Coordinates of C-alpha atoms in Angstrom, one line a residue:
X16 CA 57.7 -9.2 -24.5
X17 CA 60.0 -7.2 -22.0
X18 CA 58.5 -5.1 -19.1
X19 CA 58.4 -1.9 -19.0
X20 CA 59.9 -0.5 -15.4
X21 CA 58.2 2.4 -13.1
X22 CA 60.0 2.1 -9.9
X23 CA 63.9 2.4 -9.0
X24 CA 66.6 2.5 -11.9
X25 CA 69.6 1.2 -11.5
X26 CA 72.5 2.7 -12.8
X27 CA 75.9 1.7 -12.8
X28 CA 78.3 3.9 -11.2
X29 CA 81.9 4.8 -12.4
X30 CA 83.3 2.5 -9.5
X31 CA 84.3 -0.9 -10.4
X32 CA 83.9 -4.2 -8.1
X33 CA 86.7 -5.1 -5.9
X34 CA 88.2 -8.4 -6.3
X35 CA 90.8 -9.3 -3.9
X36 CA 94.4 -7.3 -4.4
X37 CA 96.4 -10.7 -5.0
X38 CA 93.6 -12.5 -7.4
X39 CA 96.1 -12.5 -10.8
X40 CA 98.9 -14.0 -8.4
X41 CA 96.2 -16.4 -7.2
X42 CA 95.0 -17.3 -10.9
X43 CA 98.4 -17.8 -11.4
X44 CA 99.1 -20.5 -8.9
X45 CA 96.0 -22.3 -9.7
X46 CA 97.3 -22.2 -13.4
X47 CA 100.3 -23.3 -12.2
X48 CA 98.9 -26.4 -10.1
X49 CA 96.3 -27.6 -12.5
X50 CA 97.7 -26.9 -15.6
X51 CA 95.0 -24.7 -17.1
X52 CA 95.1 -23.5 -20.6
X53 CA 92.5 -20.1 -20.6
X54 CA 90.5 -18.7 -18.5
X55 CA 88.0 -15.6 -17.8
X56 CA 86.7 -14.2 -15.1
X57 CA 84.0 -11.6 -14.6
X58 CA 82.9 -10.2 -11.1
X59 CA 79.8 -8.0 -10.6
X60 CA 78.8 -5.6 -7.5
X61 CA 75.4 -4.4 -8.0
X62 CA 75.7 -0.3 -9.3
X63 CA 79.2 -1.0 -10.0
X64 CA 81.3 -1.6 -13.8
X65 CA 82.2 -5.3 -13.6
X66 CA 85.6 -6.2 -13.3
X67 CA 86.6 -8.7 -16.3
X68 CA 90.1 -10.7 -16.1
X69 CA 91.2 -12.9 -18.7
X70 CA 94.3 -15.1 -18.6
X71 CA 96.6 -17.9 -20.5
X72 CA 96.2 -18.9 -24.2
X73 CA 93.0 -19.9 -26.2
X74 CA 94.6 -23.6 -27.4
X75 CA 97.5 -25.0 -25.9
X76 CA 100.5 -24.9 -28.4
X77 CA 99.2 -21.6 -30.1
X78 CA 100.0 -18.1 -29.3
X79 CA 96.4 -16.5 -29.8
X80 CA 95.5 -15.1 -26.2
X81 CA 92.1 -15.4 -24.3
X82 CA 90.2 -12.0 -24.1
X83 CA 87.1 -10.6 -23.3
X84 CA 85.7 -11.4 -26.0
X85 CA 86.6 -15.0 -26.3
X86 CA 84.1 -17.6 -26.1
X87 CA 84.0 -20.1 -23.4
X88 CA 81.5 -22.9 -23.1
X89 CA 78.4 -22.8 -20.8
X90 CA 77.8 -26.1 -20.0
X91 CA 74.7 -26.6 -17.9
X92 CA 74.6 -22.8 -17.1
X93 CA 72.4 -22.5 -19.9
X94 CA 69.7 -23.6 -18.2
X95 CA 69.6 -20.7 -16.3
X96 CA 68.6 -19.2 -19.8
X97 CA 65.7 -21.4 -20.4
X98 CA 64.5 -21.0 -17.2
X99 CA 64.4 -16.9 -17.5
X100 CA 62.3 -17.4 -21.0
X101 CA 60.1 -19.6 -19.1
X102 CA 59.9 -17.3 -16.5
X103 CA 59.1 -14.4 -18.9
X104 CA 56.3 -16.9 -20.2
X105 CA 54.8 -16.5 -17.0
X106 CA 55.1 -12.8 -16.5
X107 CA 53.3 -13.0 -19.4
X108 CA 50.2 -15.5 -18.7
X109 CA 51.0 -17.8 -21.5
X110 CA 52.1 -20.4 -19.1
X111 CA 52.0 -21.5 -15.3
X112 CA 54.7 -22.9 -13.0
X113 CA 52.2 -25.8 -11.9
X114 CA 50.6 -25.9 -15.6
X115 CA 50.5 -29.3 -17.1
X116 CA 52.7 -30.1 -19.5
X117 CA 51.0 -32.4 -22.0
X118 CA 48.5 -29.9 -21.8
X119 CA 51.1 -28.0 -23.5
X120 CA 52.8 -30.4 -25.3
X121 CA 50.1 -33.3 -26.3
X122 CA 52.5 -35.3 -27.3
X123 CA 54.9 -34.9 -24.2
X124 CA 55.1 -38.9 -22.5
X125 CA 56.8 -40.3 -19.5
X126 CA 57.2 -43.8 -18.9
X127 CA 53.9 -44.2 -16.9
X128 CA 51.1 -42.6 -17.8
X129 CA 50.9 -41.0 -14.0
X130 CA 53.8 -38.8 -14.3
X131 CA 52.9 -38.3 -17.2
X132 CA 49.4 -36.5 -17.0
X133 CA 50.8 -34.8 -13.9
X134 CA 54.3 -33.5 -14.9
X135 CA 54.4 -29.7 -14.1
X136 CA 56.3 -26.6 -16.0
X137 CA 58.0 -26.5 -12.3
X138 CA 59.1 -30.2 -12.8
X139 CA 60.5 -30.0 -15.5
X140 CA 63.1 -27.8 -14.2
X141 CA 63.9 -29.3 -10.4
X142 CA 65.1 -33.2 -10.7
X143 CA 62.7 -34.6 -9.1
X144 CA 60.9 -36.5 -12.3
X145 CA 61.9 -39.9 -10.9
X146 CA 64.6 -40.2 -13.6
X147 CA 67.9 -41.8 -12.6
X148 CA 70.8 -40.1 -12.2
X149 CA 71.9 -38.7 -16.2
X150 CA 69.5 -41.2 -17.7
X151 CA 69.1 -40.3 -21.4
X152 CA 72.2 -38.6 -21.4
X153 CA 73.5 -40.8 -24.1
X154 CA 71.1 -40.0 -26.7
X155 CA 73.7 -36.3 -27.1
X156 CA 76.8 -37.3 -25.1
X157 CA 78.9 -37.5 -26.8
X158 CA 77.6 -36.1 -30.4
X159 CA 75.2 -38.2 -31.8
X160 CA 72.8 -37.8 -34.9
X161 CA 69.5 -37.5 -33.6
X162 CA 67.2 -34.5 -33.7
X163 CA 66.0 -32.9 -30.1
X164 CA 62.0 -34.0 -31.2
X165 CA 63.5 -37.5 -31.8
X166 CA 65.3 -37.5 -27.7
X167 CA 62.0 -36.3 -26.9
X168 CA 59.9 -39.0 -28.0
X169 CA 62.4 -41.4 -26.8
X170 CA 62.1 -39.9 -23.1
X171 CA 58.3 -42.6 -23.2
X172 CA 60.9 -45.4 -23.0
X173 CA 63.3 -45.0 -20.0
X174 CA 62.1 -46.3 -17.2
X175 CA 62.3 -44.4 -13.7
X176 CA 64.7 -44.6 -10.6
X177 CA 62.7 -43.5 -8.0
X178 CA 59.0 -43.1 -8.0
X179 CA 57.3 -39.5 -9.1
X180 CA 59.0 -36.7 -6.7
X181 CA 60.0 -38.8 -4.5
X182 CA 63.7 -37.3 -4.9
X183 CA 66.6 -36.0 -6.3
X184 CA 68.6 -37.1 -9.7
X185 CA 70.2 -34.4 -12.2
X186 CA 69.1 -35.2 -15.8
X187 CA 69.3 -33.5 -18.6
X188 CA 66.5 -35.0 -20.4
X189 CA 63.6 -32.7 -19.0
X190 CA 65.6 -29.3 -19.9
X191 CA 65.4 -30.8 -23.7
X192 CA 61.5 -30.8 -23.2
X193 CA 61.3 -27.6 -21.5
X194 CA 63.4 -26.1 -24.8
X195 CA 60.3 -27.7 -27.2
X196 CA 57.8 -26.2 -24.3
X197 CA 59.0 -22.9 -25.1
X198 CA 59.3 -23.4 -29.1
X199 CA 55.8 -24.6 -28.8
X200 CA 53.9 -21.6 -27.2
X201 CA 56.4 -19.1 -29.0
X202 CA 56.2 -20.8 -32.3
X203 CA 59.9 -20.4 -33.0
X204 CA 62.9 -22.1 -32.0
X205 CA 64.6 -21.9 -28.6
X206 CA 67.7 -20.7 -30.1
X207 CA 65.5 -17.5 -31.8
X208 CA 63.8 -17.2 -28.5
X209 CA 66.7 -16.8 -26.4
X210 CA 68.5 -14.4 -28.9
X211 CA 65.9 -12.0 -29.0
X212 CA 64.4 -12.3 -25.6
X213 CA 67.9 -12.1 -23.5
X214 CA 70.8 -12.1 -25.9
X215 CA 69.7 -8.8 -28.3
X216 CA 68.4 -7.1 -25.0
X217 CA 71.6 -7.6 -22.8
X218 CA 73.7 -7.0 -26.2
X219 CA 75.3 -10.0 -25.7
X220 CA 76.8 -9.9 -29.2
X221 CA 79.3 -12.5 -28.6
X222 CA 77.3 -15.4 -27.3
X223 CA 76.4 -18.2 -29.7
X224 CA 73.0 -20.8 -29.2
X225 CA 75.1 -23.6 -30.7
X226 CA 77.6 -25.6 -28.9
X227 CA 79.9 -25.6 -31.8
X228 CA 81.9 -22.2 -33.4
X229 CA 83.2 -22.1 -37.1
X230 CA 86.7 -22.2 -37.7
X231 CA 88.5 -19.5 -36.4
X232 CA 86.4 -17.8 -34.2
X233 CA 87.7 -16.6 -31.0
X234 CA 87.0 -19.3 -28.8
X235 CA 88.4 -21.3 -26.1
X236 CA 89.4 -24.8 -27.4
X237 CA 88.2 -27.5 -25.4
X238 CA 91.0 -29.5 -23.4
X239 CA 90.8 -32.6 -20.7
X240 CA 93.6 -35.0 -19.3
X241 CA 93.7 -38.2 -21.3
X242 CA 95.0 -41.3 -20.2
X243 CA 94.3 -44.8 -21.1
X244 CA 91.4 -45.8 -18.3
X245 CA 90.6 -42.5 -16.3
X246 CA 89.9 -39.8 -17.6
X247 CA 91.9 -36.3 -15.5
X248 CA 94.9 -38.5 -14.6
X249 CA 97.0 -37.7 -18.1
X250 CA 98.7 -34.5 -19.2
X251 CA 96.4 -31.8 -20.2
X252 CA 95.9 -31.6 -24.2
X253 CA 93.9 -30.3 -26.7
X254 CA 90.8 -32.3 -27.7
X255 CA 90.9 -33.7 -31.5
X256 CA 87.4 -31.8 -31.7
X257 CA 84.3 -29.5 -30.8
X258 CA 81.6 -32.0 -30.2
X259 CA 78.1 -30.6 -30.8
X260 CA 75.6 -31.0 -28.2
X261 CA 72.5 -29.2 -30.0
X262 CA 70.5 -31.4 -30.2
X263 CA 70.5 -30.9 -26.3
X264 CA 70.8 -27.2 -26.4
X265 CA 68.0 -26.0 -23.5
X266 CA 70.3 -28.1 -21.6
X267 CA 73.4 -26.7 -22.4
X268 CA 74.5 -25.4 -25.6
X269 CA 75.4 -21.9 -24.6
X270 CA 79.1 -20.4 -26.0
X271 CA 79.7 -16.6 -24.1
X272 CA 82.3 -14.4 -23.9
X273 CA 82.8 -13.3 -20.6
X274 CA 82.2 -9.4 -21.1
X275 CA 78.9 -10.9 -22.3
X276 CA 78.6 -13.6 -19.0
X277 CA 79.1 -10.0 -17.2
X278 CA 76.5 -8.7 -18.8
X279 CA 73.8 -12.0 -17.5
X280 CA 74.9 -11.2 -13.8
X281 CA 74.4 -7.7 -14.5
X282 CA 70.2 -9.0 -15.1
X283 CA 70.5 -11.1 -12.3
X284 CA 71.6 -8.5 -9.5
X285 CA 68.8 -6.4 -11.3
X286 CA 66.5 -9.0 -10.1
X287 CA 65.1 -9.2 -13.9
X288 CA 65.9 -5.1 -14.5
X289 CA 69.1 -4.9 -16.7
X290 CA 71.0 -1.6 -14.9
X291 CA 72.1 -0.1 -18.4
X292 CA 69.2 0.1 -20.2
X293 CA 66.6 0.4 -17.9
X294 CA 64.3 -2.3 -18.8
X295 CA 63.6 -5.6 -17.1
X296 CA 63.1 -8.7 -18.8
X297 CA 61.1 -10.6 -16.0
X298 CA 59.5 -9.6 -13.0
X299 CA 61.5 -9.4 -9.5
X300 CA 59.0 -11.9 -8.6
X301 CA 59.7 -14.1 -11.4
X302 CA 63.8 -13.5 -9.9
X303 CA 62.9 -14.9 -6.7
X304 CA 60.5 -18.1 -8.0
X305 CA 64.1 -18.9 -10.2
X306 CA 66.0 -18.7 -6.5
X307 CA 63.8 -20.2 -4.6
X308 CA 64.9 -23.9 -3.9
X309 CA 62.6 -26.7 -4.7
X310 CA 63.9 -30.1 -4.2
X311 CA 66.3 -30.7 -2.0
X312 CA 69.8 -32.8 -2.3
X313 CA 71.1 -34.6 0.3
X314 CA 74.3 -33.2 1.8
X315 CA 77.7 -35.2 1.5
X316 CA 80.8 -34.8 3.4
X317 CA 83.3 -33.1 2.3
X318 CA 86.6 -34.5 2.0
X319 CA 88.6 -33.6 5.1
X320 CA 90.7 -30.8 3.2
X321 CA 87.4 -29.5 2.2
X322 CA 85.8 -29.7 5.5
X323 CA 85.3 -25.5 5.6
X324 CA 83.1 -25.5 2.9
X325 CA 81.0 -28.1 3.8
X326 CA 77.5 -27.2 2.9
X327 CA 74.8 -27.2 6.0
X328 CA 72.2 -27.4 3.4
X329 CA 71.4 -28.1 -1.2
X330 CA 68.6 -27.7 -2.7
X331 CA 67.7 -27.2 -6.5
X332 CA 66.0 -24.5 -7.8
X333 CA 64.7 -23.4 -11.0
X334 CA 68.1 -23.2 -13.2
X335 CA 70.1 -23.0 -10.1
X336 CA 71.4 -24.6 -7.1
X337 CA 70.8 -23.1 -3.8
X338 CA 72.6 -23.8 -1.0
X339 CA 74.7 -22.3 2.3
X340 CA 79.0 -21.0 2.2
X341 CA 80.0 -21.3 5.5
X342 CA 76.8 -20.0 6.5
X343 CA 75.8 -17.7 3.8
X344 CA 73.2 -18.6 1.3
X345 CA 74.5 -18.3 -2.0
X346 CA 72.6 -19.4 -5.6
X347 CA 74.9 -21.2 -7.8
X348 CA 75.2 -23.5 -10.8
X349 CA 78.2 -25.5 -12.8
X350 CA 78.3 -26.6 -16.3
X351 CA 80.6 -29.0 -18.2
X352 CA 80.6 -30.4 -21.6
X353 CA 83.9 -32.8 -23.0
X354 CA 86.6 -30.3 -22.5
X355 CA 85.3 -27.3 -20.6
X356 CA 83.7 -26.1 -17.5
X357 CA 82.0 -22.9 -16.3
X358 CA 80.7 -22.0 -13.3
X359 CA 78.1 -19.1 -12.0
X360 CA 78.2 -17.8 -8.5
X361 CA 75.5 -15.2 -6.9
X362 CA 76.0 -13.9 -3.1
X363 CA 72.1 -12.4 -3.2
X364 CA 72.7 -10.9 0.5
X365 CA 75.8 -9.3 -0.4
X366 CA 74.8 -8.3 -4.0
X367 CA 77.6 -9.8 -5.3
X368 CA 78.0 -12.4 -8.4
X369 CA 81.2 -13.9 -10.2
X370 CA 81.5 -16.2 -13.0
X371 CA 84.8 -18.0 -14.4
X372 CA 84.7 -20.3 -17.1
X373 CA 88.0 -22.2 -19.0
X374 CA 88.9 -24.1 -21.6
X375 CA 90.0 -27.8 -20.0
X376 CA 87.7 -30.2 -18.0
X377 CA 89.2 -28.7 -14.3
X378 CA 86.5 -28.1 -12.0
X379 CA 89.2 -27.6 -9.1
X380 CA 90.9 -24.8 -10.8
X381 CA 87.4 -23.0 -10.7
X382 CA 86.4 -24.3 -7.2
X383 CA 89.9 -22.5 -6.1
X384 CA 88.5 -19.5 -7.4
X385 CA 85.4 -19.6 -6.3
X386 CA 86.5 -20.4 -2.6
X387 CA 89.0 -17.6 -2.5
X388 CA 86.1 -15.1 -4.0
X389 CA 83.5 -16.2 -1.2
X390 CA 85.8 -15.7 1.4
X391 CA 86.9 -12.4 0.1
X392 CA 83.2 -10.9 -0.3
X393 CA 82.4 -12.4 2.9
X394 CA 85.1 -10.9 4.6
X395 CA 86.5 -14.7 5.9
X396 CA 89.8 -16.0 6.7
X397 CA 90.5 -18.1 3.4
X398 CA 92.6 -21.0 3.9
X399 CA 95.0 -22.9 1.1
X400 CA 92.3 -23.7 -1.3
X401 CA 94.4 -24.6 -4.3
X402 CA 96.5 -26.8 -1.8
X403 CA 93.1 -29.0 -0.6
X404 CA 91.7 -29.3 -4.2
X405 CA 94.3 -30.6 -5.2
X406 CA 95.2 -33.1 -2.9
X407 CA 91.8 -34.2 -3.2
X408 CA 92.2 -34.6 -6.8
X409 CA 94.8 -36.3 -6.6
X410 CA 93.6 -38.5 -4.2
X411 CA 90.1 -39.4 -6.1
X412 CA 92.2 -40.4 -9.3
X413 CA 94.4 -42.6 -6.7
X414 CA 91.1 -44.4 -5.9
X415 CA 90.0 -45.1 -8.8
X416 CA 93.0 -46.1 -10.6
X417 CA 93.8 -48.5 -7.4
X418 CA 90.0 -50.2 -8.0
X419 CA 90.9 -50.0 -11.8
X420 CA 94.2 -52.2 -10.9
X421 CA 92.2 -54.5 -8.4
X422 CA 89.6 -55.2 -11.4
X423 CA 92.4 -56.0 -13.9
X424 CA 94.4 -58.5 -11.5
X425 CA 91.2 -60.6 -10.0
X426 CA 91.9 -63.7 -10.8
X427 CA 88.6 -65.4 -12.8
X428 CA 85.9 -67.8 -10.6
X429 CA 86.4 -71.4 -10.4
X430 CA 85.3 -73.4 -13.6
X431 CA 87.5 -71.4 -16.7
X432 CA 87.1 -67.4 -17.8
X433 CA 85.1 -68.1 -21.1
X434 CA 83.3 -66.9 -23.4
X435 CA 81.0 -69.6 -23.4
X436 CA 80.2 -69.1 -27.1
X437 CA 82.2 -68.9 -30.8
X438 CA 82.8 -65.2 -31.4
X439 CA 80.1 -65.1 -34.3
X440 CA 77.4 -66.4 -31.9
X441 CA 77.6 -62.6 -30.6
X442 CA 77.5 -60.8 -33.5
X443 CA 74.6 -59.5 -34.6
X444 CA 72.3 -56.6 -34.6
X445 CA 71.0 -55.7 -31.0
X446 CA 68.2 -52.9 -30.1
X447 CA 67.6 -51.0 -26.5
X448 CA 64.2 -49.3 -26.3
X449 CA 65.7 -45.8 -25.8
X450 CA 68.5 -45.8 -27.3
X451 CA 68.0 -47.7 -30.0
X452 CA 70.4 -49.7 -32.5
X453 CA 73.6 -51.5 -31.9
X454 CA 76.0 -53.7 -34.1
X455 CA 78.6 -56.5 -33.0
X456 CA 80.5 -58.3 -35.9
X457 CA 82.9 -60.6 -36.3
X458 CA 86.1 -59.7 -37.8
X459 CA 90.0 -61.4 -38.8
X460 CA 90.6 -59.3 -35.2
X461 CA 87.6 -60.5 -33.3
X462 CA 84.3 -58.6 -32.6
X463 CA 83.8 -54.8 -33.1
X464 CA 80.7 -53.0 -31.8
X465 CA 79.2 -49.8 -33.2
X466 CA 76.3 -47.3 -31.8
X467 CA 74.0 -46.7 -34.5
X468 CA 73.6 -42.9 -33.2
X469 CA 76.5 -41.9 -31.8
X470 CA 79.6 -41.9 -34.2
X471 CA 82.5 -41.8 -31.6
X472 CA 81.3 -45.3 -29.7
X473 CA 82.8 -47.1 -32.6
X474 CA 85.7 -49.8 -31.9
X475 CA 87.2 -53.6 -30.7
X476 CA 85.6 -55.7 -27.9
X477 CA 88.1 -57.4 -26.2
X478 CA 87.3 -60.7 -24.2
X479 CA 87.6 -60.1 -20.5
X480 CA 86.2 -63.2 -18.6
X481 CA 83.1 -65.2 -19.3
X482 CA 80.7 -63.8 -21.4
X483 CA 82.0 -60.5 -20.5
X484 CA 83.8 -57.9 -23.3
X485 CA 85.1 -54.7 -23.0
X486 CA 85.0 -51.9 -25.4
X487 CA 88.0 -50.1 -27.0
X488 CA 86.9 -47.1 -28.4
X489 CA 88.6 -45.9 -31.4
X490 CA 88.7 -42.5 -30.6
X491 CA 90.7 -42.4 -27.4
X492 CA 90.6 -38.7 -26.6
X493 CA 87.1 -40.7 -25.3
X494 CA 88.7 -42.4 -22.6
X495 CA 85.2 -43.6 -21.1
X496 CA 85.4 -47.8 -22.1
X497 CA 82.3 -50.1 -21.3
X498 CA 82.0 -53.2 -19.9
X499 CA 79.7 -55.7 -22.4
X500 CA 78.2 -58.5 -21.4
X501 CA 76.1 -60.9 -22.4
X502 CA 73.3 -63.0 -21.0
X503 CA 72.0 -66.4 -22.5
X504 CA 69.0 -68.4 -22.8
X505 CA 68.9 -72.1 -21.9
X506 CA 69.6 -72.9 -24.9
X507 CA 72.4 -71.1 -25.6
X508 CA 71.5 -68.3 -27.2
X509 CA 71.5 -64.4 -26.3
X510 CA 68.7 -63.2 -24.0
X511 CA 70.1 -60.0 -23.1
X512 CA 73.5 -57.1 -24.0
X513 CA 74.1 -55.1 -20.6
X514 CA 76.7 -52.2 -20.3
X515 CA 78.7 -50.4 -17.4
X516 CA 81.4 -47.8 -17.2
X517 CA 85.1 -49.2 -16.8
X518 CA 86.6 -46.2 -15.2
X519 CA 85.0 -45.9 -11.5
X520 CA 85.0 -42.1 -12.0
X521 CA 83.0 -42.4 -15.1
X522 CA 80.7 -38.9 -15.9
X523 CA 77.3 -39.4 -15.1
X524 CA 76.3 -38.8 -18.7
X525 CA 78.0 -41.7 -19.8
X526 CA 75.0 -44.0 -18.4
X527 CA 75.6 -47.4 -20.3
X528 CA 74.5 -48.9 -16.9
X529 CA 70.6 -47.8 -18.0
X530 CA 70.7 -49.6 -21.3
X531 CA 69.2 -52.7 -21.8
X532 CA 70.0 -54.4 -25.5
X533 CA 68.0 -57.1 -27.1
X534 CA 68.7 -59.3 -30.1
X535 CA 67.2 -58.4 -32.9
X536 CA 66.5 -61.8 -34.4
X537 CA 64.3 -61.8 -30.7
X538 CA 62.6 -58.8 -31.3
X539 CA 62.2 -58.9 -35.3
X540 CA 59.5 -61.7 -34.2
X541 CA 57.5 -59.0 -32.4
X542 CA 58.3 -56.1 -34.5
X543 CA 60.3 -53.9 -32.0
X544 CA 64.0 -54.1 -34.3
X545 CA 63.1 -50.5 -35.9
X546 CA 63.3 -46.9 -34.8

């Protein structure tokens, strides 16, 4: 239900925002720099037309240019979306911010039975669950083949980090529940709620629900910098693939043009009240609950080149970051899926509120922008920003390829490098309590492992030292290889399967280090082998 207004309209003027004079020779150079395919950019003044900017090509290789209308991945700047339904659910007095969940959702389980009588709506949204860092993220990254009500019910069996709000940690997992939160008191899905409660309203006729767009739509393919260990040190190229995260899609499904994107800041100045057509979606109230930060993050220092922008304070809010821009407090958030990156910017003192959003896994080339854009709204001195990201790019892929090259040239312990059993000793079937099912066999070429959910984690272990494998994914757009190894009983046999990211720069999401396999000959004896 939208809410009817009775107080000031907004209406938006002839006059357009003002984006520096130089921005397309700055998009330019940060094209130039970080080798970025597309790109759009929208910037909103409140009672001003936006200013929308689009630039390059939509797939590298092809002639078909970005436009307004292209689509760009949202990333995690969808939750900004689920959060405004929720908030709408309040306005409404079908739900509460400090409401309990599983009185919502019966079925909804934590770990412990603690967290999970007293999980709020509001915690659901804040990162403060106890969850570690990512945790659960491989149950959708990358594409895997369960249903969002199957994640769910695994979310009972990953144990916590931290004790119950006790912290920070960004997770994914709660944003999935908060999605079946809202299909549950609307009684339709999340992807019909958001159409007709924001999309339909704002007209946002070329935004999509699903993370994936049929064949030749006007969207921006996804691109990243491939190489054989870290992933951003290789030349930019087009990704084999869309992968589909919607089985995650509260948490970040979203595909917008940015006209559309335009269109979302457009609300958000309005504080709820959407200038054009005079009617507000959720209460100013509601705006400032979604601004209003909640846990905070502890502050770390910037790399030197970066020293400027060094936050004084971060905090998470409900969808969004808040924190401080060389003094100014400014709401935020980023998003990111394999191959694109987006990023949402609000200056609420100065009424201002950008967004840019491209088609290649580059957060510098949008933290240039958004730099350069702060500075100009805010009426600062704006110093080589392009210059310092990347040089601190460059440096962070220095590090880790230098730990990756210590790694590969220690020389093994005293006493031989292994493995301490025959190669069919390790095959077998092997079971996680989250995650669920993996396979090892035994080849002509040695062992191979396989995810039973997750198609792409499919390929060779090779022996490192000890009873320690690595993988070698066949897909190796993936980039992002595990360590495997194996624990054994006193008698020789497998107790336990661990995993960890290779690369040292690893994505959060790619949490092998939270799985815990077991032999399924072990757990067959107990019953625990089966989803």
């Amino acid at each position: 239900m939208r809410i009817a207004i009775a107080a000031t309209v907004l209406v938006v003027a002839s006059a357009h925002a003002a984006p520096p004079s130089d921005l397309d020779r700055y998009v330019k150079r940060v094209f130039d720099t970080f080798e970025t395919p597309g790109m759009a950019i929208t910037i909103v003044e409140r009672g001003k037309a936006p200013v929308v900017r689009t630039y390059g090509v939509r797939r590298m290789g092809e002639a078909a240019k970005v436009d307004e209308q292209t689509m760009f991945s949202m990333g995690s700047t969808t939750k900004a979306f689920t959060s405004a339904v929720l908030a709408m659910l309040v306005d409404e007095g079908k739900l509460s911010w400090d409401g309990k969940v599983v009185d919502l959702l019966p079925g909804f389980r934590m770990y412990d039975p603690y967290t999970s009588s007293e999980m709020t709506v509001r915690d659901l949204l804040v990162h403060r669950s106890g969850l570690g860092l990512g945790a659960g993220d491989l149950l959708f990254v990358p594409e895997t083949t369960l249903t969002r009500a199957q994640i769910v019910e695994k979310l009972r069996y990953i144990k916590p980090a931290t004790s119950f709000r006790s912290g920070y940690a960004y997770d994914n997992m709660l944003y999935v529940v908060a999605g079946q939160l809202i299909e549950a008191i609307c009684k339709d899905t999340w992807e019909n709620v958001v159409r007709q409660r924001i999309l339909a309203p704002l007209q946002m006729e070329h935004t999509t629900t699903s993370s994936t767009t049929p064949s030749g739509a006007n969207k921006g393919w996804p691109h990243a910098r491939v190489s054989t260990e870290i992933r951003g040190a290789g030349p930019m190229t087009p990704l084999p693939k869309q992968m589909s995260f919607d089985n995650s899609a509260p948490a970040g499904s979203l595909n917008a043009s940015i006209a559309d994107v335009a269109r979302w800041l457009e609300l958000q100045l309005g504080r709820g009240l959407d200038p054009r057509s005079n009617v507000r979606l959720f209460s100013e109230a509601q705006s400032r609950e979604m601004w209003t930060g909640q846990t905070l993050i502890p502050v770390a220092q910037n790399p030197k080149p970066l020293a400027l922008a060094q936050a004084n304070f971060r905090a998470y809010a409900l969808g969004w970051g808040y924190s401080d821009y060389r003094g100014q407090p400014i709401v935020s958030h980023g998003g990111g899926v394999l191959g694109s990156v987006a990023l949402v910017v609000i200056i609420p003192g100065k009424d201002v509120a950008f967004a840019m959003m491209t088609n290649a896994e580059e957060t510098a080339a949008l933290a240039a922008i958004q730099y350069r854009l702060l500075d100009h709204y805010l009426g600062l001195s704006s110093p080589d920003w392009i210059g310092a990201l990347n040089d601190v790019r460059k440096s962070r892929i220095a590090k880790g390829q230098e730990i990756l090259a210590a790694a590969a040239t220690a020389a093994p312990a005293q006493g031989g490098n292994g493995p301490s059993l025959s190669l069919e000793k390790y095959a077998g079937s092997y079971r996680d309590d989250w995650y669920g099912g993996v396979t090892i066999e035994n080849g002509g070429d040695g062992l191979s492992i396989r995810f039973e959910h997750t198609p792409a984690f499919s390929g060779k272990l090779e022996h490192v030292q000890y009873d320690t494998f690595r993988t070698r994914w066949t897909d190796r757009t993936l980039t992002e290889d595990a360590y495997v190894t194996f624990s054994l009983q006193p008698d020789g046999s497998i107790a336990t399967m661990t995993m960890k990211a290779i690369s040292p720069l690893a994505d959060f999401s790619f949490d092998f280090q939270d799985l815990l396999f077991k032999p399924c000959g072990m757990l067959a004896r107990v019953g625990h082998c089966r989803e």
